[in-house]
CSV table of C-alpha atoms and ligand atoms in Angstrom, one decimal:
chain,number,residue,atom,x,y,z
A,1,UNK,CA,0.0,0.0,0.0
A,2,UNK,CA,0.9,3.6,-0.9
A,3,UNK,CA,-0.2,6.3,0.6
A,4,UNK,CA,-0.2,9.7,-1.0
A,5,UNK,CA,-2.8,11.3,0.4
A,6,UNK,CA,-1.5,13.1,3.5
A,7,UNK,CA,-2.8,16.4,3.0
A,8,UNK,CA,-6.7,14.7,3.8
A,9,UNK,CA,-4.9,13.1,7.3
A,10,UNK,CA,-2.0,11.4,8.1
A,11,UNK,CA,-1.6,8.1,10.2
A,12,UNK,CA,-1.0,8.5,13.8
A,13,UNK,CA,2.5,8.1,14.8
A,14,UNK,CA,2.9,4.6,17.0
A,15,UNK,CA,4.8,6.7,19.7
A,16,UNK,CA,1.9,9.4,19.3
A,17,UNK,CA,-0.4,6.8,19.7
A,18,UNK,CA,1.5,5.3,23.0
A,19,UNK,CA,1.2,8.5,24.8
A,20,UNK,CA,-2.8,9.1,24.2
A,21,UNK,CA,-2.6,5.6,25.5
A,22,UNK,CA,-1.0,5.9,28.6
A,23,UNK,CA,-2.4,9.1,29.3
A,24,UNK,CA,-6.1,8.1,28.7
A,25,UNK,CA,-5.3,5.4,31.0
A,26,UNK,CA,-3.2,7.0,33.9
A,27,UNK,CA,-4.2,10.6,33.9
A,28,UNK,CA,-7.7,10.9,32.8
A,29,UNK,CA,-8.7,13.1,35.4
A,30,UNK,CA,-10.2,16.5,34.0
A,31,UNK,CA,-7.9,19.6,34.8
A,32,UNK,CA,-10.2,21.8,36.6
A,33,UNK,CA,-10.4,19.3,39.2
A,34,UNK,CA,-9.1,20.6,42.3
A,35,UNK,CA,-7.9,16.8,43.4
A,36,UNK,CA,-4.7,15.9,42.4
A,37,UNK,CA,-5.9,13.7,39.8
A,38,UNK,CA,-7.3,16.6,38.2
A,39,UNK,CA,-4.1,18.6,39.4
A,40,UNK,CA,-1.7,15.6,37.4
A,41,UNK,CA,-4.1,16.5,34.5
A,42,UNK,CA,-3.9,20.3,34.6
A,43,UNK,CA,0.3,20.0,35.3
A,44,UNK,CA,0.1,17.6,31.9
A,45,UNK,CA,-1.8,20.1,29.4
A,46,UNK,CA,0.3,23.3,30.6
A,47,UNK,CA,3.3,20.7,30.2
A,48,UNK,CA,2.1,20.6,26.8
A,49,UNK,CA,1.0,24.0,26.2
A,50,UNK,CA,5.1,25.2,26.7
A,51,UNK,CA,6.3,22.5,24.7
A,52,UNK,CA,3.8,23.8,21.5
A,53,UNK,CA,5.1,27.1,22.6
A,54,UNK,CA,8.8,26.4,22.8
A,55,UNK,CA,8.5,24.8,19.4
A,56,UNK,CA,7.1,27.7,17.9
A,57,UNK,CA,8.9,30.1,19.4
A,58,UNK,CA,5.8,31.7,21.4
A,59,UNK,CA,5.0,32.0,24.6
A,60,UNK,CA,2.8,29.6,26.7
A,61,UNK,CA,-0.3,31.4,27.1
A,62,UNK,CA,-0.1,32.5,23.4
A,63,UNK,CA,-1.5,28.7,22.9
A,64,UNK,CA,-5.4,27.7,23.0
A,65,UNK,CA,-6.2,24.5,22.3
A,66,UNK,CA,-9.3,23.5,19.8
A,67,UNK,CA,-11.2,20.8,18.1
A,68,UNK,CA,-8.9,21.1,14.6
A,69,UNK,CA,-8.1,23.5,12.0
A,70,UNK,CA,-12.2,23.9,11.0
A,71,UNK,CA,-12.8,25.0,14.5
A,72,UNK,CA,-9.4,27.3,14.8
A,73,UNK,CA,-10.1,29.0,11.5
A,74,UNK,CA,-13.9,29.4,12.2
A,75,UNK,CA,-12.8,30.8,15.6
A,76,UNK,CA,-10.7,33.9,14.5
A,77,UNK,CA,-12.7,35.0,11.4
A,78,UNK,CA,-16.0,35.2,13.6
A,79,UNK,CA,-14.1,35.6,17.2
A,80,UNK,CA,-12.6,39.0,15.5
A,81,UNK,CA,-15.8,40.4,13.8
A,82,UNK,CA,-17.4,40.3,17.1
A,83,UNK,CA,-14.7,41.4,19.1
A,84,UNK,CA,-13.6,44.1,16.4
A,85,UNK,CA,-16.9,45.1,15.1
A,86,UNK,CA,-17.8,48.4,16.5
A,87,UNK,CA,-14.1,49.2,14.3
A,88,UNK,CA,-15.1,48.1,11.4
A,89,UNK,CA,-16.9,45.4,9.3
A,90,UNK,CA,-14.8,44.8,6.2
A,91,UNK,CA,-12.4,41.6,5.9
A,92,UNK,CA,-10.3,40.5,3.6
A,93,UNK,CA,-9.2,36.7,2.6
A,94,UNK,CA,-8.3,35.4,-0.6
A,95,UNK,CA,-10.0,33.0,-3.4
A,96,UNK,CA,-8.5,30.2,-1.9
A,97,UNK,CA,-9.2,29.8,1.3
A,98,UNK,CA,-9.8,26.5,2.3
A,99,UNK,CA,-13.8,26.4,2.7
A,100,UNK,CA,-13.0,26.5,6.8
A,101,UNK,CA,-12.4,30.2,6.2
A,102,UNK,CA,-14.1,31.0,3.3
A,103,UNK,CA,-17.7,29.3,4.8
A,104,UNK,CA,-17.0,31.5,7.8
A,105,UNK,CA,-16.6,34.8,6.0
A,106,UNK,CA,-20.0,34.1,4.1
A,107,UNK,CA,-21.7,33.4,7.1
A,108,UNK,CA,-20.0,37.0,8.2
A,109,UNK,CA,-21.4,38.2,4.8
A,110,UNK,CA,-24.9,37.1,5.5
A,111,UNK,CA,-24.9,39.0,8.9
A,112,UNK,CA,-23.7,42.2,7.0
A,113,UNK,CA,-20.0,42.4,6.9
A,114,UNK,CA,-18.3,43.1,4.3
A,115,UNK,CA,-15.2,40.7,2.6
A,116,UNK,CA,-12.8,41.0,-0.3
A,117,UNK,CA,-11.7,37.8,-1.8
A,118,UNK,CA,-8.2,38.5,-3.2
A,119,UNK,CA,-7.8,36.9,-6.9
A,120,UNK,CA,-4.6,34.7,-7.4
A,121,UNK,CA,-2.5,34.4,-10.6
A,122,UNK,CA,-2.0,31.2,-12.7
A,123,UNK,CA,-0.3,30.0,-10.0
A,124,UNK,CA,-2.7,30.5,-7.0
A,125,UNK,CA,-0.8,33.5,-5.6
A,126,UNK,CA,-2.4,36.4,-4.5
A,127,UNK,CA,-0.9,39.5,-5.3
A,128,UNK,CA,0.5,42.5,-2.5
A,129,UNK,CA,-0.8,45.2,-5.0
A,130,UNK,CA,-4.2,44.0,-4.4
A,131,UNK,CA,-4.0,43.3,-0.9
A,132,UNK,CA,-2.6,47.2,-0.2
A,133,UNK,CA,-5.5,48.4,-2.8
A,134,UNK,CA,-7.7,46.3,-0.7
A,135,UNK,CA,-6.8,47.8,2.9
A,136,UNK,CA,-9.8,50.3,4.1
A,137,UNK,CA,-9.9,52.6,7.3
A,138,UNK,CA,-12.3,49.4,8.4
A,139,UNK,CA,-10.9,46.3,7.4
A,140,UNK,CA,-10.2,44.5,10.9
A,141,UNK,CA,-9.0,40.9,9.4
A,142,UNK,CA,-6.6,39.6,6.9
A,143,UNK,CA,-6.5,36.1,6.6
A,144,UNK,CA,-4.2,34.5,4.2
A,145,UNK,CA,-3.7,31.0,4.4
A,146,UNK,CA,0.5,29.5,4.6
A,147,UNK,CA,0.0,26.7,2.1
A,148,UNK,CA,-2.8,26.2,-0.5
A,149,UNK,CA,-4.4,22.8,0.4
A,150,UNK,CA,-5.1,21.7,-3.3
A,151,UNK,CA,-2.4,22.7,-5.0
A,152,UNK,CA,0.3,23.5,-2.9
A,153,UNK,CA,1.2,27.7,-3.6
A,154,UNK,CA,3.1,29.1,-0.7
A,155,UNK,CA,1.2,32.2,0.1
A,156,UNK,CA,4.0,35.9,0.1
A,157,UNK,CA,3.8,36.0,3.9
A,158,UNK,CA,6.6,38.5,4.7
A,159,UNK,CA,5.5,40.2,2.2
A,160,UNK,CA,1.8,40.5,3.9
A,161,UNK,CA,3.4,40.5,6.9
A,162,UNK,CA,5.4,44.0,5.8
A,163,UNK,CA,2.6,45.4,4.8
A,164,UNK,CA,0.7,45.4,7.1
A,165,UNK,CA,3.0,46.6,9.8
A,166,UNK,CA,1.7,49.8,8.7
A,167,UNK,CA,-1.9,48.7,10.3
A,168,UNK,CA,-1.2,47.7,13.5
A,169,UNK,CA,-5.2,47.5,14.5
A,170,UNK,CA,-5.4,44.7,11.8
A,171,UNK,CA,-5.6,41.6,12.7
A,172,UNK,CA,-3.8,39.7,10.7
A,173,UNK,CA,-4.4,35.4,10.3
A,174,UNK,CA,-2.6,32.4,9.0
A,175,UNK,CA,-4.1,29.1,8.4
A,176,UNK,CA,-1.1,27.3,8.5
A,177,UNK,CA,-2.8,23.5,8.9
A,178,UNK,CA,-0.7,22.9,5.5
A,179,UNK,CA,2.2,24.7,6.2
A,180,UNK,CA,3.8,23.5,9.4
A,181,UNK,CA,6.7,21.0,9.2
A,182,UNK,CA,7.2,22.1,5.7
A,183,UNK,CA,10.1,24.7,6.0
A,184,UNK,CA,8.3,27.6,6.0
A,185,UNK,CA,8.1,28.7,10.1
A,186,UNK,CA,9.7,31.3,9.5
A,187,UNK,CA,7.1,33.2,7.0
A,188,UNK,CA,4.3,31.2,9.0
A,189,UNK,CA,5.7,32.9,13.2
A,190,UNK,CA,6.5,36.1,11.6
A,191,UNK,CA,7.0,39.1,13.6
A,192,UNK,CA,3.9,40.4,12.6
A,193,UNK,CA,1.3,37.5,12.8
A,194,UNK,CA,-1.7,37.6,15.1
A,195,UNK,CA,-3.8,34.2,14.8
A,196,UNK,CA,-2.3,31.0,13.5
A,197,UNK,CA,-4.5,27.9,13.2
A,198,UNK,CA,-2.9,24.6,13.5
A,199,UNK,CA,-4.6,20.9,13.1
A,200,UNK,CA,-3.1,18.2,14.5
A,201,UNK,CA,-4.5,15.1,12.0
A,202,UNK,CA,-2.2,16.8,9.7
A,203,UNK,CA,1.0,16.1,11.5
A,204,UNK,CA,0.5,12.3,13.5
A,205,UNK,CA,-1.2,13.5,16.1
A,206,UNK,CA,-5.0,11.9,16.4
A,207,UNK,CA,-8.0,13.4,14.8
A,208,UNK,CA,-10.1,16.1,16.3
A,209,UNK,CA,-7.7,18.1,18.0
A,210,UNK,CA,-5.2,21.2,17.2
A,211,UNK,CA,-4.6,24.6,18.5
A,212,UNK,CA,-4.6,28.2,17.9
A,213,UNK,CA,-1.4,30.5,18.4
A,214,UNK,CA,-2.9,34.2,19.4
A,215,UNK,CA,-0.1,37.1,19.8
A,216,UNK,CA,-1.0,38.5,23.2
A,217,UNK,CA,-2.4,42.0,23.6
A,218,UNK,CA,-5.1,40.7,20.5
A,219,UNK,CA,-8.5,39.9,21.7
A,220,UNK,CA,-10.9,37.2,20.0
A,221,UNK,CA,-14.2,36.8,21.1
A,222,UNK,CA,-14.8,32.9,22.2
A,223,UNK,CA,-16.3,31.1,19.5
A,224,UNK,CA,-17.3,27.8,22.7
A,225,UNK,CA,-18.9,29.6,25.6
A,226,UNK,CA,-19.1,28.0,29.0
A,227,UNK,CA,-17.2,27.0,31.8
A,228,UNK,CA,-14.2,28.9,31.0
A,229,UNK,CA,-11.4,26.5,30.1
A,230,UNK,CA,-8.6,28.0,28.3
A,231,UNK,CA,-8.7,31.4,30.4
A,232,UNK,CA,-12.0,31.7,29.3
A,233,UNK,CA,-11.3,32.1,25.6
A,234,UNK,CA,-12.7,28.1,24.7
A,235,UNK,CA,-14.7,26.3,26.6
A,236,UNK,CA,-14.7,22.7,26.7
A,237,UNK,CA,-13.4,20.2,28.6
A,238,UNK,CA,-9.8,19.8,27.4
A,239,UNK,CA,-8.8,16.7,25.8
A,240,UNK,CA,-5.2,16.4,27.3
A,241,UNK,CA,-4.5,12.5,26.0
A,242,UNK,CA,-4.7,13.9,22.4
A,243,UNK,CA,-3.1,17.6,23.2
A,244,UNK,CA,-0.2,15.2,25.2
A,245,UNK,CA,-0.1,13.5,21.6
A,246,UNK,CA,-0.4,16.3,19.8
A,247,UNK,CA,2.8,18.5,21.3
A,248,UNK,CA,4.7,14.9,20.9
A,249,UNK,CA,3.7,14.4,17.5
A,250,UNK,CA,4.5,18.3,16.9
A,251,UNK,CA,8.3,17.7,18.1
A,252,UNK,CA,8.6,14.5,16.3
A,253,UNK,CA,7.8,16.5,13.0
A,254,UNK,CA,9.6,19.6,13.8
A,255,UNK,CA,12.6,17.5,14.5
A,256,UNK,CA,14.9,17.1,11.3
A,257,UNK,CA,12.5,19.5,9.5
A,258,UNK,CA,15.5,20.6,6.7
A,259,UNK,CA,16.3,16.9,5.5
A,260,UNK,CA,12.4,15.9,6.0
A,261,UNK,CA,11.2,18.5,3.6
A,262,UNK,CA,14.2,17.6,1.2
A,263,UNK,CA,13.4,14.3,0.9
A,264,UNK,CA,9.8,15.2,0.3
A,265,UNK,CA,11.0,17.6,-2.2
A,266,UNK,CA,12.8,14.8,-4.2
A,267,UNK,CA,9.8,12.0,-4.1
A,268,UNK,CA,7.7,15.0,-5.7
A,269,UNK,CA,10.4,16.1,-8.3
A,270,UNK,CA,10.7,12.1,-9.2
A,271,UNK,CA,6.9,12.2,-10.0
A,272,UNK,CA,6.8,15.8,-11.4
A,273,UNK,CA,9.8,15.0,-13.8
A,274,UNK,CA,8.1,12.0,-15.0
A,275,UNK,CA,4.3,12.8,-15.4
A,276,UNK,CA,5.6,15.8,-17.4
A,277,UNK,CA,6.4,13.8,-19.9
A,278,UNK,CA,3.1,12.9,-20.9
A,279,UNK,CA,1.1,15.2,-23.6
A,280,UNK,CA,-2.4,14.8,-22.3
A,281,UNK,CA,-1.1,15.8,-18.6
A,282,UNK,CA,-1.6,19.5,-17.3
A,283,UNK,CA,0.4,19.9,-13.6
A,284,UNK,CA,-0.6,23.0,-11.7
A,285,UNK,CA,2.1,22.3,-9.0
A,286,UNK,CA,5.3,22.8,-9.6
A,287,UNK,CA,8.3,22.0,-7.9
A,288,UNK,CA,9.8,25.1,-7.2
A,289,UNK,CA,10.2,27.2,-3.9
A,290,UNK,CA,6.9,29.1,-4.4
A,291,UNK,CA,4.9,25.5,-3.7
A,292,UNK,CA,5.4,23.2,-0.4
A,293,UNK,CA,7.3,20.4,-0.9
A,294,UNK,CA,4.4,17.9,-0.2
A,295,UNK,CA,1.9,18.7,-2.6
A,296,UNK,CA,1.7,17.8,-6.1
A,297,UNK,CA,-1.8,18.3,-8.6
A,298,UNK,CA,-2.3,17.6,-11.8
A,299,UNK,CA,-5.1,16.4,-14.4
A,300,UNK,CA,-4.7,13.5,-17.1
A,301,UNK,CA,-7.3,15.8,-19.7
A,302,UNK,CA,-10.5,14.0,-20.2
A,303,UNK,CA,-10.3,11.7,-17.5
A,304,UNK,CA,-12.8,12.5,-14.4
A,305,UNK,CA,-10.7,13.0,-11.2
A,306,UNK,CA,-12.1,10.1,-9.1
A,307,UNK,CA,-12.1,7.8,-12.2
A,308,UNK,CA,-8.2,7.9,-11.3
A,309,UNK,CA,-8.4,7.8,-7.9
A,310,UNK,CA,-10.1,4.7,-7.8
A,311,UNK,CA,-7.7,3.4,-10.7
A,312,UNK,CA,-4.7,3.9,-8.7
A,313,UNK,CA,-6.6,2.7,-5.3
A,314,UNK,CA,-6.7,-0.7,-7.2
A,315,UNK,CA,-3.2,-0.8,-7.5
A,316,UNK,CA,-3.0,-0.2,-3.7
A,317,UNK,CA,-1.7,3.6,-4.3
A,318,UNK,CA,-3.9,6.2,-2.7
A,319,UNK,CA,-4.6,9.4,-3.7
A,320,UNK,CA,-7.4,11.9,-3.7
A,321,UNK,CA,-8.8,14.4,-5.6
A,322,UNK,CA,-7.8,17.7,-4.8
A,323,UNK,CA,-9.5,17.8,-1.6
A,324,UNK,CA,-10.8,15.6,1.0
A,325,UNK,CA,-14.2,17.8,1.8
A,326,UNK,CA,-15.1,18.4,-1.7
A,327,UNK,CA,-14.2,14.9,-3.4
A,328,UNK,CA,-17.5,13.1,-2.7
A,329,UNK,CA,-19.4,15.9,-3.4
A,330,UNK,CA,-17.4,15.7,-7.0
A,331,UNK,CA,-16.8,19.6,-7.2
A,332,UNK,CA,-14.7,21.3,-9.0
A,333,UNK,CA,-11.4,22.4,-7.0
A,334,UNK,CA,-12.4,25.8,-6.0
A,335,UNK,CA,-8.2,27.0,-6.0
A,336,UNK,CA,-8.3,25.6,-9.7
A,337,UNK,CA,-11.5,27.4,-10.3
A,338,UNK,CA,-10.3,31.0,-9.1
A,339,UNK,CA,-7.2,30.1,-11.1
A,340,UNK,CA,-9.2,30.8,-14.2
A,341,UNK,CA,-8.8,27.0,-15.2
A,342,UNK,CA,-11.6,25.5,-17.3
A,343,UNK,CA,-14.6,23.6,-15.0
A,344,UNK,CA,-13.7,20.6,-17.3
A,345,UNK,CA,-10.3,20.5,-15.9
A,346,UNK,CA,-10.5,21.6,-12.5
A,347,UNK,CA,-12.9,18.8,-12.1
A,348,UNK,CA,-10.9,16.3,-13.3
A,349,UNK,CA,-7.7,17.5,-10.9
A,350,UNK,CA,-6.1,14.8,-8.7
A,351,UNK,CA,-3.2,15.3,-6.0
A,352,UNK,CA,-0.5,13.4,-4.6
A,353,UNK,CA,0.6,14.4,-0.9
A,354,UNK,CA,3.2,13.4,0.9
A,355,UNK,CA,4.9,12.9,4.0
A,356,UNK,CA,8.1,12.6,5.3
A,357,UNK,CA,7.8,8.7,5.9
A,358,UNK,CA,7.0,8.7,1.8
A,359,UNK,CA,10.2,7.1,-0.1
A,360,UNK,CA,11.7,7.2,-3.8
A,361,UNK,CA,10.8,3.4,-4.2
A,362,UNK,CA,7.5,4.8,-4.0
A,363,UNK,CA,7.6,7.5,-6.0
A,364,UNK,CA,9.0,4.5,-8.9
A,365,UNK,CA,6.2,2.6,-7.6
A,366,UNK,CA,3.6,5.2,-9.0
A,367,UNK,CA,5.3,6.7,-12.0
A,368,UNK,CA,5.4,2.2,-13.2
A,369,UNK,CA,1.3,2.5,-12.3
A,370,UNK,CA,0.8,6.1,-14.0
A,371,UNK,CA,2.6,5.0,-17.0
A,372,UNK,CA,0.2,1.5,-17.2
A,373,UNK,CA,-3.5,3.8,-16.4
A,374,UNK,CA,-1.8,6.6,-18.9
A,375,UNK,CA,-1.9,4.2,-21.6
A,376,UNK,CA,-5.6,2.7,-20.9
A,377,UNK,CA,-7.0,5.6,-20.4
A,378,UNK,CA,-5.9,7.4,-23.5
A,379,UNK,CA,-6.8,4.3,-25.4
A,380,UNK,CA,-10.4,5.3,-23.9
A,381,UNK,CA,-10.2,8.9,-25.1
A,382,UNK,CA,-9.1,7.6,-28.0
A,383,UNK,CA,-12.3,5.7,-28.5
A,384,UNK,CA,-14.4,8.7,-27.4
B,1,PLP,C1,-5.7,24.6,4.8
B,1,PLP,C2,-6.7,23.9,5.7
B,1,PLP,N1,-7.3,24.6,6.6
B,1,PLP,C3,-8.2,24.0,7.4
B,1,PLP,C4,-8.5,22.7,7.4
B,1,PLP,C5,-9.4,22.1,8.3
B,1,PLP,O1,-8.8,21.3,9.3
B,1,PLP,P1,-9.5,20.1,10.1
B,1,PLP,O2,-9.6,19.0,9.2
B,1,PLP,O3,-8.6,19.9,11.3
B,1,PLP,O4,-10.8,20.7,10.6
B,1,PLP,C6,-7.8,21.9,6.4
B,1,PLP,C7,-8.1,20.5,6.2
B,1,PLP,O5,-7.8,19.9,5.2
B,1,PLP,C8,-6.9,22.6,5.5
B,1,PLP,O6,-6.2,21.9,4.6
């Protein structure tokens, strides 16, 4: 079995795994108990809290733990417009945004705010001409995401980053669920970031949990009201065998990031440099700095995107269309779709995505498949 499709989930790590174990086991008190059961618990997530903050350079109570990157993202486009609104009700994102953002600043539009989508180039990137002509004396949010989900673009985050520098009462947001462990921290913990939203499926740690970085001094509104947990920015009891997992499964990946995202870089040149080859296939990733090492999409024209994903699945390689929430709904990839590409195309867009347990052999392993499907299904285009 091959598994290129780690930009839906990943597979828990075993050691992950161990420690959600043993802690839903031996500490599975809740930490706002005031026994020392709940006290073990409590000393276990702020343990973990500093180590997410340590590895990111940020400080301890700069960390909120959430249900995933849906819940994070939803969290700081609404949790600002509430907070911020008697400022201003214009925000701006781009044309995309994974639908965790862009379904939250519809929802926003509904209640009477007021968004610009920045368009992207051929290439999915936005452009900082557009984003300074966007900027009004109102605009409380940017939200730009690190790495584009379907294809891959690496998002001008400095660049963002410097411009708004000259707005300091902007908030300004990262989804970075893509981007972490990819080489990019740097762009992604800039010096001028507010938000960051993190998922831990992405990275070996289970499903269901992930975290927020927020700057301190910037306010949110809570998205979870109740009993208080997290300082009283997100309710909820915490789930401290998964955020114990989680900050694990966070060092595991952060450690040997270069050569990790090198290798990763090679397995997608392997496949890039062979699929290129081929006249009938159109890539929209390419392997240059400006896209994360992990992600590779491209189409085989004429042939449906799930009609080779289940191809390749019975050869025991799997792959995915170019995005886990829209593939069984058989849309067209919205990134390809703001990229001007034609609907017959950017329905029929597959991608590869890798992590850094992904090898060469496999890479040979499914440019020998690609070449065998290639050839059957031109012969059924040909027949067409
Ligand atoms: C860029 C991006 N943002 C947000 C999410 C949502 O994360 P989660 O699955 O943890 O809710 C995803 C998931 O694929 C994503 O790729």
């Amino acid at each position: 079995m091959i598994y290129f499709d780690n930009s839906a989930t990943t597979k828990v790590a075993p050691s992950v795994l161990e420690t959600y174990t043993t802690v839903s086991q031996k500490v599975w008190g809740n930490p706002s108990s005031l026994h020392n059961f709940g006290e073990t618990a409590f000393h276990l997530l702020e343990q973990s809290r500093q180590q997410i903050a340590d590895l990111l350079g940020a400080k301890p109570y700069e960390i909120f733990f959430t249900s995933g990157g849906t819940e994070g993202d939803n969290w700081v486009v609404k949790g600002t417009a509430t907070a911020k609104r008697t400022f201003g009700k214009h925000l701006i994102t781009t044309a995309v945004e994974h639908p965790a953002i862009h379904n939250s600043m519809v929802q926003l539009e509904e209640l009477g705010f007021d968004v610009t989508y920045l368009p992207v180039d051929k290439e999915g990137r936005i452009s900082i001409d557009d984003l300074k002509a966007a900027i009004r004396p109102d605009t409380i949010l940017v939200s730009v995401m690190a790495v584009n989900n379907e294809i891959g673009t690496i998002q001008p985050l400095t660049e963002v980053a410097d411009v708004l520098k000259q707005y300091p009462k902007i908030h300004f947001h990262i989804d970075a669920v893509q981007g972490i462990g990819k080489g990019i921290q740097e762009m992604i913990m800039n010096d001028r970031v507010d938000f960051v939203t993190f998922s831990g499926h992405k990275f070996h740690a289970p499903r269901g949990v992930g975290f927020i970085y927020a700057r301190s001094g910037r306010k949110l509104a809570p998205l979870m009201t109740g009993g208080g947990q997290e300082n009283n920015w997100r309710s909820g009891t915490e789930n401290v065998p998964a955020i114990a997992g989680m900050a694990k499964a966070l060092r595991l990946l952060l450690t040997d990031e270069t050569e990790k995202v090198a290798r990763e870089r090679a397995i997608k040149q392997r496949v890039y440099d062979h699929i290129k080859e081929f006249n009938k296939v159109t890539i929209f990733s390419q392997p240059t700095d400006g896209f994360a090492p992990h992600i590779l999409c491209f189409t085989i024209n004429g042939v449906r995107g799930e009609t080779i994903v289940h191809a390749f699945e019975d050869q025991g390689i799997y792959i995915s269309t170019t995005s886990a929430c829209s593939s069984k709904k058989h849309l067209a990839s919205s990134t390809l779709m703001a990229m001007n590409t034609p609907e017959a195309i950017a329905t029929s867009a597959i991608r590869i995505s890798l992590d850094e347990n992904n090898t060469l052999a496999e890479a040979d392993e499914f440019n020998r498949v690609f070449d065998k499907l290639y050839k059957r299904f031109s012969k059924i285009n040909a027949d067409a």
